[in-house]
CSV table of C-alpha atoms in Angstrom, one decimal:
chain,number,residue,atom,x,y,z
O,1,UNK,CA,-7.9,-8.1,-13.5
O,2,UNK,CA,-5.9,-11.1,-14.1
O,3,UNK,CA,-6.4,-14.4,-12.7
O,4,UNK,CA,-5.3,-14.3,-9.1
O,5,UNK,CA,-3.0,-17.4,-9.8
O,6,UNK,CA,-0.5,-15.2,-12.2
O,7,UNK,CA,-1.0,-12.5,-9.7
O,8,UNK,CA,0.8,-14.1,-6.9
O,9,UNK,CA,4.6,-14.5,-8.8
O,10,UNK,CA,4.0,-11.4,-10.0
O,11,UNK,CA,3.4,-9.5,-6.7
O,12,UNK,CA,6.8,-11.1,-5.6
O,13,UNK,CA,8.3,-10.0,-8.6
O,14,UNK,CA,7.6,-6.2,-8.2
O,15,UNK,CA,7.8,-6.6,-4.6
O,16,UNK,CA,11.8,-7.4,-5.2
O,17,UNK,CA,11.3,-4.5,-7.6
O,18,UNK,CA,9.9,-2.3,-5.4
O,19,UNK,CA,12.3,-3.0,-2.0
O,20,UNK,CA,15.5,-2.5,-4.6
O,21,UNK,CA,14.1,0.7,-5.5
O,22,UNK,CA,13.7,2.4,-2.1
O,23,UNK,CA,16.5,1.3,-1.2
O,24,UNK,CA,18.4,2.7,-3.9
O,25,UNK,CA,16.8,5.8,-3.5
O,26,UNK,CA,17.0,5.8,0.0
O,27,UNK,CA,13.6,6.1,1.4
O,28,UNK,CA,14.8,3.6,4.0
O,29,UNK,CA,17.4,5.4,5.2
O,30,UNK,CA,16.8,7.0,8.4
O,31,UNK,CA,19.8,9.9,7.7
O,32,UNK,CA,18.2,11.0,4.7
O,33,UNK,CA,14.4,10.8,5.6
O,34,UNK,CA,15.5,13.6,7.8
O,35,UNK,CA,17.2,15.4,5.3
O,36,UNK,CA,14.6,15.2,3.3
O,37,UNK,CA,12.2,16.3,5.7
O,38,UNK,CA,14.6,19.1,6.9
O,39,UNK,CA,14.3,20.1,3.4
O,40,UNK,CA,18.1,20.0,3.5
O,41,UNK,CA,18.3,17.9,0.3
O,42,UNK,CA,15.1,17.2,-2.0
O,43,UNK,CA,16.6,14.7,-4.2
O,44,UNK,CA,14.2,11.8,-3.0
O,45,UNK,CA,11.2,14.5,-3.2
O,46,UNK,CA,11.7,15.4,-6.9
O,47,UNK,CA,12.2,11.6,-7.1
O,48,UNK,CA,8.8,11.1,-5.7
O,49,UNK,CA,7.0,14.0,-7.4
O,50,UNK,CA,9.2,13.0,-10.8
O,51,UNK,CA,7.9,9.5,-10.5
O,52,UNK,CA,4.2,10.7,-9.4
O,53,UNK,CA,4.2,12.9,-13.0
O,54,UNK,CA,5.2,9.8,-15.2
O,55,UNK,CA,2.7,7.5,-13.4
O,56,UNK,CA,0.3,10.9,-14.4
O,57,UNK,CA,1.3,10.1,-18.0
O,58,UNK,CA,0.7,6.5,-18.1
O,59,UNK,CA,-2.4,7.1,-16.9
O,60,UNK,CA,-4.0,9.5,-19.0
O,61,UNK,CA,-1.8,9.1,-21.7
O,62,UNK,CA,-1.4,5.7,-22.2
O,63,UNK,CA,-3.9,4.0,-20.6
O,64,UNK,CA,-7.3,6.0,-21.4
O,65,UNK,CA,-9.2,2.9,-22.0
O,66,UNK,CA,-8.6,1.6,-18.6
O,67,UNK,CA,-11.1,2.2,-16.3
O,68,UNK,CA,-9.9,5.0,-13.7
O,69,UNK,CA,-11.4,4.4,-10.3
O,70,UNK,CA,-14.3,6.4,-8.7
O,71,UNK,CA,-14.2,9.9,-7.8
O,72,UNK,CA,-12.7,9.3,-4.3
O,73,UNK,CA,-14.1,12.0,-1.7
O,74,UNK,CA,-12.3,14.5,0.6
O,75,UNK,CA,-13.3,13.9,3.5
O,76,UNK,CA,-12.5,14.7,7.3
O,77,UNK,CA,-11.3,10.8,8.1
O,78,UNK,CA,-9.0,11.3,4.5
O,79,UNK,CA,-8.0,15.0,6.2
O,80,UNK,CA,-7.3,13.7,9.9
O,81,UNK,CA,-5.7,10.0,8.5
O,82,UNK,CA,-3.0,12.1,6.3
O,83,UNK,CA,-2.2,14.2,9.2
O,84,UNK,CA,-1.7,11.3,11.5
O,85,UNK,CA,0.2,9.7,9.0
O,86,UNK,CA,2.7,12.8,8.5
O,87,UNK,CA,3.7,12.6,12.3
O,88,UNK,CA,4.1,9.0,12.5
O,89,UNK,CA,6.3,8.8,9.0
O,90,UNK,CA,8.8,12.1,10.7
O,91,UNK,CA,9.1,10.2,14.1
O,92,UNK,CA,9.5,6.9,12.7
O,93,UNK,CA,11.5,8.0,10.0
O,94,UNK,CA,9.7,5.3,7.9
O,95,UNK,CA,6.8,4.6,5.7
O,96,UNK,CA,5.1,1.4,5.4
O,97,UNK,CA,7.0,-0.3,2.3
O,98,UNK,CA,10.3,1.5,3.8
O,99,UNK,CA,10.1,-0.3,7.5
O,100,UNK,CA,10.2,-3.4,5.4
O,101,UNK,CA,13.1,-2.4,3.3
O,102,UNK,CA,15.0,-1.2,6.8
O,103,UNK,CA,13.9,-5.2,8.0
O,104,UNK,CA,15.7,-6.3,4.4
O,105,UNK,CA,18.6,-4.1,5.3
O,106,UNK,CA,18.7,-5.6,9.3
O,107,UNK,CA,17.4,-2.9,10.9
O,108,UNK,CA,15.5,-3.7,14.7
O,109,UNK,CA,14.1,-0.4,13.8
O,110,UNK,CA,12.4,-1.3,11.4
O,111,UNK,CA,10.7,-4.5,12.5
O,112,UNK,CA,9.5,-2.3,15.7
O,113,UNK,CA,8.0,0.2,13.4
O,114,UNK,CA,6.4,-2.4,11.1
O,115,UNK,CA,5.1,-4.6,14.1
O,116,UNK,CA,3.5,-0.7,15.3
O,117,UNK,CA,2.4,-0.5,12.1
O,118,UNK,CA,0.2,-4.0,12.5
O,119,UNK,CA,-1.0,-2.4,16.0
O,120,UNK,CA,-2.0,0.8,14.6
O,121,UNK,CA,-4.0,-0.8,11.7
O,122,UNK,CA,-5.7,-3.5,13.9
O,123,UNK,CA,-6.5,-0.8,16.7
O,124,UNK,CA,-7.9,1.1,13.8
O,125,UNK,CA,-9.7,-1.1,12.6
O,126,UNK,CA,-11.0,-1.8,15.8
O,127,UNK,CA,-12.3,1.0,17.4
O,128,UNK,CA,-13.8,1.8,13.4
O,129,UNK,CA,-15.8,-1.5,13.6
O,130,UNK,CA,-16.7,-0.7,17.5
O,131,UNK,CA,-17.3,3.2,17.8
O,132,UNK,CA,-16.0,5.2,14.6
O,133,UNK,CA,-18.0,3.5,12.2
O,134,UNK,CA,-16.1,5.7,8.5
O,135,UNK,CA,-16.2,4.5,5.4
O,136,UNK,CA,-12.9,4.7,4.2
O,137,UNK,CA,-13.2,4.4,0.9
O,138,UNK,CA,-10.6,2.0,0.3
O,139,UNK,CA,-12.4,-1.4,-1.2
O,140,UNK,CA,-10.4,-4.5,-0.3
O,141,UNK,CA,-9.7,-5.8,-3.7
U,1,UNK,CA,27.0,0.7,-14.7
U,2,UNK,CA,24.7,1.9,-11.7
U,3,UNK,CA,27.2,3.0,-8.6
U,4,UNK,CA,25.5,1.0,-6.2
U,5,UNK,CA,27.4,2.9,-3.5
U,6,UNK,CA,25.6,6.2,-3.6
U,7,UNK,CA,22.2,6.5,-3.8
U,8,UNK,CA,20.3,7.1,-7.4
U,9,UNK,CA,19.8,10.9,-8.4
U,10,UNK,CA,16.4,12.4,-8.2
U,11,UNK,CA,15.5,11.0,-11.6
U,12,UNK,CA,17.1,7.9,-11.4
U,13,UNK,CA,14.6,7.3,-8.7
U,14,UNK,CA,11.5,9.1,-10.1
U,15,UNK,CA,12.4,6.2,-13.2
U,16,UNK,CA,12.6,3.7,-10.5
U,17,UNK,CA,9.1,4.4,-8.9
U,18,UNK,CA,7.3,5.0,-12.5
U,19,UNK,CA,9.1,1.7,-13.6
U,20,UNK,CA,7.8,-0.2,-10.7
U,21,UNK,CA,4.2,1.8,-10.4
U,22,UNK,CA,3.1,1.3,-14.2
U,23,UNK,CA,4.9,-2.3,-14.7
U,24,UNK,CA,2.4,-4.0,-11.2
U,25,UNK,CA,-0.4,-1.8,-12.9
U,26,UNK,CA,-0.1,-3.2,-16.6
U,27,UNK,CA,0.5,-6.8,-15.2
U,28,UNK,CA,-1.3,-7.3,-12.4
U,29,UNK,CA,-4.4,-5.2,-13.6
U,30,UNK,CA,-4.7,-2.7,-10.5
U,31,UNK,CA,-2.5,-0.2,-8.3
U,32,UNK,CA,-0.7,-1.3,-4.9
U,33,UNK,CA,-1.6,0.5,-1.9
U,34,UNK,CA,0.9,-0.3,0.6
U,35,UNK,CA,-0.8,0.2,3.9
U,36,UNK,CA,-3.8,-1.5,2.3
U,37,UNK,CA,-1.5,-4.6,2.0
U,38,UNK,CA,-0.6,-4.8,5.7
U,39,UNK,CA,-4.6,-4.5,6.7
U,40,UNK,CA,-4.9,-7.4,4.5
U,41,UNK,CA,-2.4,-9.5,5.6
U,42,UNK,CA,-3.3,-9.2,9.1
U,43,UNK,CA,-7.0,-9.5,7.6
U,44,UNK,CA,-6.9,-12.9,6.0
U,45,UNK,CA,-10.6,-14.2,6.4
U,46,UNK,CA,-12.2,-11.0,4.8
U,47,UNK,CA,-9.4,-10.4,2.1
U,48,UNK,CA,-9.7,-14.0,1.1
U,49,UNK,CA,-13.6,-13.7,0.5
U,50,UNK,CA,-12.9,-10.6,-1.4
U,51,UNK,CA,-10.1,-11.8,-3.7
U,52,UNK,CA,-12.6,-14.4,-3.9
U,53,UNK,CA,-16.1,-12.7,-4.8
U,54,UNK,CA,-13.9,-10.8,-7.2
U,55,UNK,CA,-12.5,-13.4,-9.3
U,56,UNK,CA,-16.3,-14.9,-9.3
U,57,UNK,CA,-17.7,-11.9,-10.6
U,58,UNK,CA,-14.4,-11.7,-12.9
U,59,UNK,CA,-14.7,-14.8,-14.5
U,60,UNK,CA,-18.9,-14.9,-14.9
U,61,UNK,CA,-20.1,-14.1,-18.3
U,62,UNK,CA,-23.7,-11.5,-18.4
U,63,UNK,CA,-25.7,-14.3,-18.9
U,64,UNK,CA,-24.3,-16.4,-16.0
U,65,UNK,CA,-24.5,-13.5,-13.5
U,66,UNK,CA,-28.4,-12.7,-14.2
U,67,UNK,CA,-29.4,-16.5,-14.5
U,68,UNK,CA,-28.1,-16.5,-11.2
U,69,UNK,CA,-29.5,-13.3,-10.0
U,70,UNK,CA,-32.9,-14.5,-11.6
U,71,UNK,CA,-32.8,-17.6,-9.9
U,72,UNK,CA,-32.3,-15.8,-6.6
U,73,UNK,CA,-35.1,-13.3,-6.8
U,74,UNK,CA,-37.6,-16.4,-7.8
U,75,UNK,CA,-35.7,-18.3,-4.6
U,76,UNK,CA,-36.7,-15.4,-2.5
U,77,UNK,CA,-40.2,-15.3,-4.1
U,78,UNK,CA,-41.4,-18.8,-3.6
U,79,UNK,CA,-43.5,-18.1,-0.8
U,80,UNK,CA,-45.3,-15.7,-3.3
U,81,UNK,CA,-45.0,-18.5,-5.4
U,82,UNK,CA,-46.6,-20.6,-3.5
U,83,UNK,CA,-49.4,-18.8,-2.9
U,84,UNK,CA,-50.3,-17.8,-6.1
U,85,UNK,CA,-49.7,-21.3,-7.3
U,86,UNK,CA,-46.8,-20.6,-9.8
U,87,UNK,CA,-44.3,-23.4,-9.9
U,88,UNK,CA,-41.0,-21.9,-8.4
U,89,UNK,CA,-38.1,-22.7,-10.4
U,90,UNK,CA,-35.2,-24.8,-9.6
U,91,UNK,CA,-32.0,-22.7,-8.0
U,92,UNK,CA,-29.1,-22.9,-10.8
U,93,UNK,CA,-26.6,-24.1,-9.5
U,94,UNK,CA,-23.1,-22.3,-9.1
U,95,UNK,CA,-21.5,-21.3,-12.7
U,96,UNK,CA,-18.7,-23.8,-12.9
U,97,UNK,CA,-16.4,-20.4,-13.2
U,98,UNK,CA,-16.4,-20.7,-9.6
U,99,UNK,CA,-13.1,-20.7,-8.3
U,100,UNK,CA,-12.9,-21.4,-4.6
U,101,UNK,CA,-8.8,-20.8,-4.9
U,102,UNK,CA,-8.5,-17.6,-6.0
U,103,UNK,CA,-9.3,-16.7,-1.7
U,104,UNK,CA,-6.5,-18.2,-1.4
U,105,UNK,CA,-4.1,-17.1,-3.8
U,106,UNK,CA,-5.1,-13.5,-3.0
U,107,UNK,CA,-3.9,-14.0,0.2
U,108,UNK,CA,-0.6,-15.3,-0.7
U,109,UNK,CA,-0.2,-12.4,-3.1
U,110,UNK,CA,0.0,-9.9,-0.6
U,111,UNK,CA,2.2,-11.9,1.2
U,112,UNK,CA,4.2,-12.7,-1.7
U,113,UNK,CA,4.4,-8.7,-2.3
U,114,UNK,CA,6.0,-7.9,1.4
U,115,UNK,CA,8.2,-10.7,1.1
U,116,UNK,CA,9.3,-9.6,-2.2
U,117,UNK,CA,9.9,-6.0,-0.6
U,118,UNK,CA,12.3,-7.5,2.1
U,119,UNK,CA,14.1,-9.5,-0.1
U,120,UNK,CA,14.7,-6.3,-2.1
U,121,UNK,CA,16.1,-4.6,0.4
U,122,UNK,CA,18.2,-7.4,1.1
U,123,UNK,CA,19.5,-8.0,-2.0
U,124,UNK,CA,20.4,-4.3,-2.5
U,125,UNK,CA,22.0,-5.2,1.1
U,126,UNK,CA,24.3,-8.0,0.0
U,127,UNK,CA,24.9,-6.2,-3.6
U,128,UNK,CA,26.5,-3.1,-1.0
U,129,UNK,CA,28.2,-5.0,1.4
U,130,UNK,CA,28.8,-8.5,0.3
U,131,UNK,CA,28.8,-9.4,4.1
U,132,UNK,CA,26.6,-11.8,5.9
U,133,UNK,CA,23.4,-9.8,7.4
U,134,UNK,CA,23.9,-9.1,10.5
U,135,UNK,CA,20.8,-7.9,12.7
U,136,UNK,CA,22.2,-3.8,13.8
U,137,UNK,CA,20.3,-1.6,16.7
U,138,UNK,CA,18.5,1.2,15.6
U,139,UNK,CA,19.3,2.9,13.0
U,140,UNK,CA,20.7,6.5,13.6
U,141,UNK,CA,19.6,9.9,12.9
U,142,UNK,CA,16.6,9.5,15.4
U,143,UNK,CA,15.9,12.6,17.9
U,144,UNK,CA,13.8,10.5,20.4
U,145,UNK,CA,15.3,7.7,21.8
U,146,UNK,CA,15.1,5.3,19.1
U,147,UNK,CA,12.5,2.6,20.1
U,148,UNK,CA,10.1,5.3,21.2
U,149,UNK,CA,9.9,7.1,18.5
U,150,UNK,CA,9.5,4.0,16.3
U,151,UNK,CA,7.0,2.6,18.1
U,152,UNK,CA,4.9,5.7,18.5
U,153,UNK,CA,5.7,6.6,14.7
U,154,UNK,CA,4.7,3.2,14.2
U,155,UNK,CA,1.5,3.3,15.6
U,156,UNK,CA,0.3,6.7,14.2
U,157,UNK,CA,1.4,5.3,10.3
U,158,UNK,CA,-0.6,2.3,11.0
U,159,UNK,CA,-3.8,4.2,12.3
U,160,UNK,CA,-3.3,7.2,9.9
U,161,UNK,CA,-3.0,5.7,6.7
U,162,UNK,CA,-6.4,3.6,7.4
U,163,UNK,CA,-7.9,6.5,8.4
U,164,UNK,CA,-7.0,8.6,5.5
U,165,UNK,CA,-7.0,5.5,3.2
U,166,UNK,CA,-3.5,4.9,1.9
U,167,UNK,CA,-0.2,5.6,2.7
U,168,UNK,CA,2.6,7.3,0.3
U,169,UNK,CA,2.4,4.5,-2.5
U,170,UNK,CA,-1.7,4.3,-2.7
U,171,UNK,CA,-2.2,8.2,-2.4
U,172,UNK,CA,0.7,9.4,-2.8
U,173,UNK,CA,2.5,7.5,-6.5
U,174,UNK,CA,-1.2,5.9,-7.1
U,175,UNK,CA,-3.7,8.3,-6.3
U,176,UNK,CA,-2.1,11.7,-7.9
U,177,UNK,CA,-1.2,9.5,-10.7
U,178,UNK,CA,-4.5,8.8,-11.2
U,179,UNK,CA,-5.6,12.2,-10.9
U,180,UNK,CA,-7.6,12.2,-8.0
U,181,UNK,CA,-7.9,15.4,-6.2
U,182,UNK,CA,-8.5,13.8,-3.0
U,183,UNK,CA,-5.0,12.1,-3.2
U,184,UNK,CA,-3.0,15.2,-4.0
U,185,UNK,CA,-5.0,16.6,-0.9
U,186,UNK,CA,-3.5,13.8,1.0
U,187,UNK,CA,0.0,13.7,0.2
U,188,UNK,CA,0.1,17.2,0.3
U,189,UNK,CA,-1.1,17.0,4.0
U,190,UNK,CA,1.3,13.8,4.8
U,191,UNK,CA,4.5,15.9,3.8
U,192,UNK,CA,3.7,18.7,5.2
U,193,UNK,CA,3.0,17.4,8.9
U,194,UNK,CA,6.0,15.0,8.4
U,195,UNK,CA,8.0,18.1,7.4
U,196,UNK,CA,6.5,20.4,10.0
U,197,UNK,CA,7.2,17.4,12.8
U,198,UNK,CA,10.3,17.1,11.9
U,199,UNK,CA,11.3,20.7,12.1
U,200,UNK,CA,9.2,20.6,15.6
U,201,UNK,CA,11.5,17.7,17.0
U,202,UNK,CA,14.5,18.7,15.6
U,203,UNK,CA,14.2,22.7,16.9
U,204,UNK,CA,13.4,20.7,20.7
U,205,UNK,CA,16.1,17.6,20.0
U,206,UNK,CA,18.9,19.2,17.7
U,207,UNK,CA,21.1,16.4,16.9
């Protein structure tokens, strides 16, 4: 990893990239979240799956001498946190990066969501440190 | 010349994502996980002694990491030392690689990455309408009354991608890009339930 001092520019950098993305695509758009979820019009699906393959190629075609991360596990936590995760996104209508595209785009929706968002992760985090007590398997690098 | 009135087609925006995805991964050295960067931010003590203890272990040679391990272990087993009348060696100090900033600028670059994402979106604001921002109510197209649904949606995102571990950018554009089964397991589940709740809540709220 590069030093964390060329990091930080560069995090704002593909953060503008990123933001200009969704919203170009969409995935900030409350109107076509539903759509998409009506499976009324997949355009930003195959955009998503279309994306996911050429990151696929990168990966294993271009970058074999990288060093791909561990084996992550299936697990129930992974099973029961994706699930969660799938109601929230179809009632919210947003997904993490997209609640702060919808804040970009002067949305109050979307700093309600993304201030939810803060209280679901803290309250997670707090009855895992008190009670739950799952490995995640995310590291915090 | 990109219409920047309708949104991009499906491969316009599968180019967008890769673009973005592989570009942070080949300069910055590692994937984004977008729910990760909200625990962090709200997390700033224990992501700052990770960005941290990675940059030590980052920037230590071999040799420097066992000196230091070596000098550790002997630390440790001065009392044994002692008693068998070795002379304990001196601790080595710190390798001068040792760069207390980098908790810091780990920080900032997760906060540097969901500023960047807002002013994204408010560029691509200002390049649509060139009007001044003006803060609008919910946005539309919500079953539930608005707020509710956000905040409850809200809340189950934030507690469901921890629990499962990432959110649609680490499992879903990261994870399956990667290959890992457990990631495609993931997303598949996310989109399904978000599909499956939607259908729910629009059969009950049809509008």
């Amino acid at each position: 990893m590069k030093s964390t001092q060329i990091q930080a520019p560069l995090h704002l950098f593909w953060g503008i990239a990123l933001g200009l993305t969704i919203s170009r695509i969409g995935f900030h758009d409350a109107n076509e979240i539903k759509k998409m979820f009506l499976l009324q019009d997949l355009r930003m699906l195959f955009a998503f799956m279309g994306g996911t393959g050429l990151i696929l190629v990168y990966f294993f075609g271009i970058v074999n001498r990288f060093e791909l991360p561990q084996k992550r596990k299936v697990t129930a936590p992974l099973a029961i946190g994706s699930l969660l995760f799938g109601i929230g996104w179809a009632l919210a209508k947003a997904c993490p990066a997209a609640s702060l595209t919808q804040i970009g785009h002067g949305s109050y929706s979307g700093a309600i969501t993304l201030a939810s968002i803060f209280a679901g992760i803290g309250l997670f985090r707090f009855l895992n440190r008190k009670y739950f007590r799952i490995e995640t398997q995310s590291c915090n690098i | 010349m990109i219409p920047w009135t309708t949104y991009l087609p499906w491969w316009g925006g599968a180019l967008g994502l890769a673009s973005v995805a592989i570009g942070f991964h080949y300069s910055v050295g590692k994937p984004f996980g977008f729910s990760g960067t909200l625990e962090k931010i709200i997390y700033p003590k224990e992501t700052t002694l990770a960005a941290e203890a990675d940059a030590f272990f980052s920037n230590s040679s071999e040799q420097e990491l066992t000196a230091l391990l070596e000098a550790a272990t002997q630390n440790a087993m001065q009392a044994s030392a002692k008693a068998l009348s070795i002379e304990p060696a001196a601790p080595a100090p710190l390798s001068k690689g040792h760069d207390l900033s980098a908790g810091a600028w780990g920080y900032l670059s997760q906060i540097l990455f969901v500023l960047g994402i807002l002013l994204g979106g408010l560029l691509d604001f200002w390049l649509s309408s060139p009007t001044l921002l003006a803060l609008s109510p919910a946005s539309d197209g919500h079953p539930l009354k608005p707020i509710l649904a956000c905040i409850a949606g809200g809340l189950l995102v934030g507690f469901g991608t921890r629990l499962g571990g990432g959110c649609t950018s680490g499992h879903g554009l990261f994870g399956c890009g990667q290959g890992q089964i457990a990631s495609v397991l993931a997303t598949c589940l996310f989109l399904s339930t978000a599909i499956a709740t939607t259908f729910a809540l629009h059969y009950f709220y049809p509008n």
